[in-house]
Amino acid sequence: MTTPTKSSSRLQYENDGFYIHADSLLPEATVNAAVAGMDAVRAGEYDTGVPPQPSPWNPGDDPGKLCKIEMPQLANRAIMDLISHPALGALAAEITGASMVQVWWVQLLYKPPVDENKNTIVGYHQDRQYWNVWDDGSELFTAWVALSDVREESGPMNFVPGSHRWGLLNQGDFFQDKKGEIQVPEGEEWNEVTAVLPPGGVSFHHCLTFHGSGPNYSSEPRRSFAIHMRTDKSKPRHDPPEGLSRFIHDPAYCPIIFEK
Ligand SMILES: O=C(O)CCC(=O)C(=O)O
């Protein structure tokens, strides 16, 4: 029996800890409907009748701040359609080699154009530092889907290549810039690669890859969803699952987007 060769996207993901799909992966209509869904959820209008989960930003909050809304797919059908799109599942399976991919948490991220007095940056961090509800070694990663044209000036995501091999450092902070305090392991280097994406484009990053983003200097909001995924090689730490893993047994909340 021959071993199947790995795709170049899978080799890049394994080597760098991220993969940038710089073409639009999702249909324009899916993206446009989700943009309208994002505006509705930000305004507190829920076409499913279900609100998102408790979030750092709520309808009526300061529009100049970074808006992060947890599990927006519960509140809007078009957002559910986007985050469960089969093209995302197929690409996620290709880069991981997984036989099952499930969406287990989603964040709506809306970064308004820069306002000198407001903090809209995302500090460098490893997602795994926030995900202790999963067993050690669980295969967890994120698909970050752009809904607007995310250019150099829009405060795009930056990834540190190879940092997924540094282990969990428990340093860095999503909400604050603590880059200067992160201790790069001996013999390793801190480099940054910027993910410029068109609407419908997507990047994938490993749960140990350091990443962050700067202010949005463009005149348009930077719109995206961070879609947190897991494969068949993952296990919640608790039974029944707790915290951020608490909905995984409900496919209406956490769709399985690839299975073979
Ligand atoms: O949107 C950003 O700039 C950061 C998002 C993030 O931390 C993530 O997708 O894990």
CSV table of C-alpha atoms and ligand atoms in Angstrom, one decimal:
chain,number,residue,atom,x,y,z
A,1,MET,CA,0.0,0.0,0.0
A,2,THR,CA,1.4,3.5,-0.8
A,3,THR,CA,1.2,6.3,1.7
A,4,PRO,CA,-0.7,9.3,0.2
A,5,THR,CA,1.5,12.4,-0.3
A,6,LYS,CA,0.7,15.4,1.7
A,7,SER,CA,-0.7,18.5,-0.1
A,8,SER,CA,1.5,21.7,-0.1
A,9,SER,CA,-1.1,23.4,2.2
A,10,ARG,CA,-0.8,20.6,4.7
A,11,LEU,CA,3.0,20.8,4.6
A,12,GLN,CA,2.9,24.6,5.1
A,13,TYR,CA,0.5,24.2,8.0
A,14,GLU,CA,2.6,21.6,9.7
A,15,ASN,CA,5.9,23.5,9.1
A,16,ASP,CA,4.7,27.0,10.0
A,17,GLY,CA,1.8,26.4,12.3
A,18,PHE,CA,-0.5,28.3,10.0
A,19,TYR,CA,-1.8,28.3,6.4
A,20,ILE,CA,-3.0,31.3,4.5
A,21,HIS,CA,-5.6,30.7,1.7
A,22,ALA,CA,-5.2,34.1,0.1
A,23,ASP,CA,-8.0,33.5,-2.5
A,24,SER,CA,-11.7,33.7,-1.7
A,25,LEU,CA,-12.8,30.3,-0.6
A,26,LEU,CA,-16.5,31.1,0.2
A,27,PRO,CA,-19.2,32.2,-2.3
A,28,GLU,CA,-19.8,35.9,-2.4
A,29,ALA,CA,-23.5,35.4,-1.6
A,30,THR,CA,-22.6,33.5,1.6
A,31,VAL,CA,-20.2,36.2,2.6
A,32,ASN,CA,-22.6,39.1,1.9
A,33,ALA,CA,-25.4,37.4,3.8
A,34,ALA,CA,-23.1,36.9,6.8
A,35,VAL,CA,-22.0,40.6,6.7
A,36,ALA,CA,-25.7,41.5,7.0
A,37,GLY,CA,-26.0,38.9,9.8
A,38,MET,CA,-23.0,40.4,11.6
A,39,ASP,CA,-24.7,43.9,11.5
A,40,ALA,CA,-27.9,42.4,12.8
A,41,VAL,CA,-26.2,40.6,15.7
A,42,ARG,CA,-24.2,43.8,16.6
A,43,ALA,CA,-27.6,45.6,16.7
A,44,GLY,CA,-29.1,42.9,18.9
A,45,GLU,CA,-31.4,41.5,16.2
A,46,TYR,CA,-31.5,37.7,16.3
A,47,ASP,CA,-33.4,36.0,13.4
A,48,THR,CA,-33.2,32.6,15.3
A,49,GLY,CA,-34.7,34.1,18.4
A,50,VAL,CA,-31.6,32.9,20.3
A,51,PRO,CA,-29.0,35.4,21.6
A,52,PRO,CA,-25.2,34.8,21.4
A,53,GLN,CA,-23.4,33.6,24.5
A,54,PRO,CA,-22.2,36.2,27.1
A,55,SER,CA,-19.7,38.4,25.3
A,56,PRO,CA,-17.1,41.1,26.0
A,57,TRP,CA,-19.0,43.5,23.6
A,58,ASN,CA,-22.8,43.8,23.7
A,59,PRO,CA,-25.3,45.8,21.5
A,60,GLY,CA,-25.2,49.4,22.5
A,61,ASP,CA,-21.6,49.3,23.6
A,62,ASP,CA,-19.0,51.7,22.2
A,63,PRO,CA,-18.8,51.2,18.4
A,64,GLY,CA,-15.2,52.5,18.5
A,65,LYS,CA,-14.0,49.5,20.5
A,66,LEU,CA,-13.0,46.0,19.3
A,67,CYS,CA,-16.3,44.1,19.1
A,68,LYS,CA,-16.1,40.4,20.1
A,69,ILE,CA,-19.3,38.4,20.3
A,70,GLU,CA,-19.3,34.8,21.4
A,71,MET,CA,-21.2,32.1,19.4
A,72,PRO,CA,-23.0,34.5,16.9
A,73,GLN,CA,-24.1,31.5,14.8
A,74,LEU,CA,-26.8,30.8,17.5
A,75,ALA,CA,-28.3,34.2,16.7
A,76,ASN,CA,-28.2,34.3,12.9
A,77,ARG,CA,-28.9,31.8,10.2
A,78,ALA,CA,-26.6,33.4,7.6
A,79,ILE,CA,-23.7,33.2,10.1
A,80,MET,CA,-24.4,29.6,10.8
A,81,ASP,CA,-24.4,28.9,7.0
A,82,LEU,CA,-21.0,30.6,6.7
A,83,ILE,CA,-19.3,28.9,9.6
A,84,SER,CA,-20.6,25.5,8.6
A,85,HIS,CA,-19.8,25.8,4.9
A,86,PRO,CA,-18.5,22.5,3.4
A,87,ALA,CA,-15.6,24.3,1.7
A,88,LEU,CA,-14.2,25.2,5.1
A,89,GLY,CA,-14.6,21.7,6.3
A,90,ALA,CA,-12.8,20.3,3.2
A,91,LEU,CA,-9.9,22.6,3.5
A,92,ALA,CA,-9.6,22.1,7.3
A,93,ALA,CA,-9.5,18.3,6.6
A,94,GLU,CA,-6.9,18.8,3.9
A,95,ILE,CA,-4.4,20.7,6.1
A,96,THR,CA,-4.8,18.4,9.1
A,97,GLY,CA,-5.4,15.1,7.4
A,98,ALA,CA,-8.4,14.6,9.8
A,99,SER,CA,-11.3,12.3,9.3
A,100,MET,CA,-13.7,14.5,11.3
A,101,VAL,CA,-13.8,18.3,11.8
A,102,GLN,CA,-16.2,20.0,14.2
A,103,VAL,CA,-16.7,23.7,14.9
A,104,TRP,CA,-16.8,24.0,18.7
A,105,TRP,CA,-16.7,27.7,19.3
A,106,VAL,CA,-17.0,30.9,17.2
A,107,GLN,CA,-16.2,34.5,17.7
A,108,LEU,CA,-17.5,37.4,15.7
A,109,LEU,CA,-14.7,40.0,15.4
A,110,TYR,CA,-15.3,43.5,14.2
A,111,LYS,CA,-12.4,45.9,14.4
A,112,PRO,CA,-13.4,49.5,13.6
A,113,PRO,CA,-11.1,52.0,12.0
A,114,VAL,CA,-8.5,53.4,14.4
A,115,ASP,CA,-9.6,55.8,17.2
A,116,GLU,CA,-6.6,57.1,19.1
A,117,ASN,CA,-8.3,56.7,22.5
A,118,LYS,CA,-9.5,53.2,22.1
A,119,ASN,CA,-7.7,49.9,22.1
A,120,THR,CA,-8.5,47.7,19.1
A,121,ILE,CA,-5.4,45.6,18.9
A,122,VAL,CA,-5.3,41.9,19.6
A,123,GLY,CA,-2.2,41.2,21.7
A,124,TYR,CA,0.0,38.2,20.8
A,125,HIS,CA,-1.1,35.0,22.4
A,126,GLN,CA,-1.5,31.3,22.0
A,127,ASP,CA,-5.1,30.2,21.8
A,128,ARG,CA,-4.3,27.1,23.9
A,129,GLN,CA,-3.7,29.3,27.0
A,130,TYR,CA,-7.5,29.9,27.0
A,131,TRP,CA,-8.5,26.4,26.2
A,132,ASN,CA,-7.7,24.3,29.2
A,133,VAL,CA,-11.0,22.4,28.9
A,134,TRP,CA,-9.4,20.1,26.3
A,135,ASP,CA,-7.1,17.2,27.0
A,136,ASP,CA,-3.4,17.7,26.4
A,137,GLY,CA,-2.4,16.9,22.8
A,138,SER,CA,-6.0,17.6,21.5
A,139,GLU,CA,-5.9,18.6,17.8
A,140,LEU,CA,-7.4,22.1,18.0
A,141,PHE,CA,-7.1,25.0,15.5
A,142,THR,CA,-8.8,28.0,14.1
A,143,ALA,CA,-10.1,29.1,10.7
A,144,TRP,CA,-10.1,32.9,10.6
A,145,VAL,CA,-12.5,34.0,7.8
A,146,ALA,CA,-12.3,37.5,6.4
A,147,LEU,CA,-15.7,39.2,5.6
A,148,SER,CA,-14.1,42.4,4.5
A,149,ASP,CA,-11.0,43.2,2.4
A,150,VAL,CA,-8.3,42.7,5.0
A,151,ARG,CA,-5.2,44.5,3.9
A,152,GLU,CA,-1.9,45.5,5.6
A,153,GLU,CA,-3.5,48.7,6.8
A,154,SER,CA,-6.7,47.0,8.2
A,155,GLY,CA,-5.0,45.5,11.3
A,156,PRO,CA,-4.7,41.9,9.8
A,157,MET,CA,-3.6,38.9,11.7
A,158,ASN,CA,0.1,38.3,12.1
A,159,PHE,CA,1.5,34.8,12.8
A,160,VAL,CA,4.9,33.8,14.3
A,161,PRO,CA,6.1,30.9,12.1
A,162,GLY,CA,7.2,27.8,14.0
A,163,SER,CA,5.9,29.0,17.3
A,164,HIS,CA,3.5,26.0,17.5
A,165,ARG,CA,6.6,23.9,18.3
A,166,TRP,CA,7.5,26.0,21.4
A,167,GLY,CA,5.0,24.3,23.7
A,168,LEU,CA,2.5,26.2,25.8
A,169,LEU,CA,4.3,29.2,27.2
A,170,ASN,CA,1.3,30.7,29.0
A,171,GLN,CA,2.5,34.2,28.1
A,172,GLY,CA,0.9,36.9,26.0
A,173,ASP,CA,-2.6,38.3,26.3
A,174,PHE,CA,-5.5,38.6,23.8
A,175,PHE,CA,-6.6,42.0,25.3
A,176,GLN,CA,-3.3,43.7,25.9
A,177,ASP,CA,0.0,44.1,24.1
A,178,LYS,CA,2.5,41.9,26.1
A,179,LYS,CA,4.7,41.0,23.2
A,180,GLY,CA,7.8,42.4,24.9
A,181,GLU,CA,7.3,40.0,27.8
A,182,ILE,CA,7.1,36.8,25.7
A,183,GLN,CA,10.2,34.7,26.3
A,184,VAL,CA,11.3,33.2,23.0
A,185,PRO,CA,12.8,29.8,23.7
A,186,GLU,CA,16.6,29.5,23.2
A,187,GLY,CA,17.6,28.8,19.6
A,188,GLU,CA,14.2,30.0,18.2
A,189,GLU,CA,13.4,33.3,16.4
A,190,TRP,CA,10.4,35.6,16.6
A,191,ASN,CA,9.3,36.5,13.0
A,192,GLU,CA,5.9,37.7,11.9
A,193,VAL,CA,4.0,36.9,8.7
A,194,THR,CA,0.9,39.0,7.9
A,195,ALA,CA,-2.3,37.4,6.6
A,196,VAL,CA,-3.7,39.7,3.9
A,197,LEU,CA,-7.1,38.2,2.8
A,198,PRO,CA,-9.9,39.1,0.5
A,199,PRO,CA,-13.6,38.8,1.6
A,200,GLY,CA,-14.2,35.1,1.8
A,201,GLY,CA,-10.5,34.3,2.3
A,202,VAL,CA,-9.3,32.2,5.2
A,203,SER,CA,-6.3,31.5,7.3
A,204,PHE,CA,-5.9,28.5,9.6
A,205,HIS,CA,-3.7,28.5,12.7
A,206,HIS,CA,-2.6,25.8,15.2
A,207,CYS,CA,-3.7,26.3,18.8
A,208,LEU,CA,-0.1,26.9,19.9
A,209,THR,CA,0.9,29.4,17.2
A,210,PHE,CA,1.5,32.9,18.5
A,211,HIS,CA,-0.6,35.5,16.7
A,212,GLY,CA,-2.0,39.0,17.2
A,213,SER,CA,-3.1,42.0,15.2
A,214,GLY,CA,-2.6,45.8,15.2
A,215,PRO,CA,-4.9,48.8,14.8
A,216,ASN,CA,-7.1,49.2,11.7
A,217,TYR,CA,-5.7,52.2,9.9
A,218,SER,CA,-8.1,51.8,6.9
A,219,SER,CA,-11.4,53.6,6.6
A,220,GLU,CA,-13.5,50.5,6.7
A,221,PRO,CA,-14.2,48.1,9.5
A,222,ARG,CA,-12.2,44.8,9.6
A,223,ARG,CA,-14.8,42.0,9.7
A,224,SER,CA,-14.1,38.4,10.5
A,225,PHE,CA,-15.1,35.2,12.3
A,226,ALA,CA,-12.6,33.2,14.3
A,227,ILE,CA,-14.0,29.6,13.9
A,228,HIS,CA,-12.4,27.3,16.4
A,229,MET,CA,-12.3,23.7,15.2
A,230,ARG,CA,-11.3,20.3,16.5
A,231,THR,CA,-10.6,16.9,14.8
A,232,ASP,CA,-11.2,13.3,15.8
A,233,LYS,CA,-7.9,13.6,17.7
A,234,SER,CA,-9.3,15.7,20.5
A,235,LYS,CA,-11.0,15.0,23.8
A,236,PRO,CA,-12.7,17.3,26.3
A,237,ARG,CA,-11.0,17.2,29.7
A,238,HIS,CA,-14.4,16.8,31.6
A,239,ASP,CA,-17.4,14.5,31.2
A,240,PRO,CA,-19.8,16.1,30.6
A,241,PRO,CA,-17.8,18.7,28.7
A,242,GLU,CA,-17.4,22.1,30.5
A,243,GLY,CA,-16.7,25.7,29.7
A,244,LEU,CA,-15.9,26.5,26.1
A,245,SER,CA,-16.4,22.8,25.2
A,246,ARG,CA,-19.9,22.6,26.7
A,247,PHE,CA,-21.9,22.6,23.5
A,248,ILE,CA,-19.9,19.9,21.5
A,249,HIS,CA,-22.7,17.3,21.8
A,250,ASP,CA,-25.2,19.7,20.2
A,251,PRO,CA,-24.7,19.8,16.4
A,252,ALA,CA,-27.2,22.6,16.1
A,253,TYR,CA,-24.6,24.8,17.9
A,254,CYS,CA,-21.4,23.0,17.0
A,255,PRO,CA,-21.8,21.6,13.4
A,256,ILE,CA,-19.6,18.8,12.2
A,257,ILE,CA,-18.3,20.2,8.9
A,258,PHE,CA,-16.3,17.3,7.6
A,259,GLU,CA,-16.6,13.5,8.1
A,260,LYS,CA,-15.3,10.6,6.1
B,1,LIG,O1,-8.8,38.8,15.0
B,1,LIG,C1,-7.7,38.9,15.5
B,1,LIG,O2,-7.0,39.8,15.2
B,1,LIG,C2,-7.3,37.8,16.5
B,1,LIG,C3,-8.2,36.6,16.4
B,1,LIG,C4,-7.6,35.5,17.2
B,1,LIG,O3,-7.0,35.6,18.2
B,1,LIG,C5,-7.9,34.1,16.8
B,1,LIG,O4,-8.6,33.9,15.7
B,1,LIG,O5,-7.5,33.1,17.5
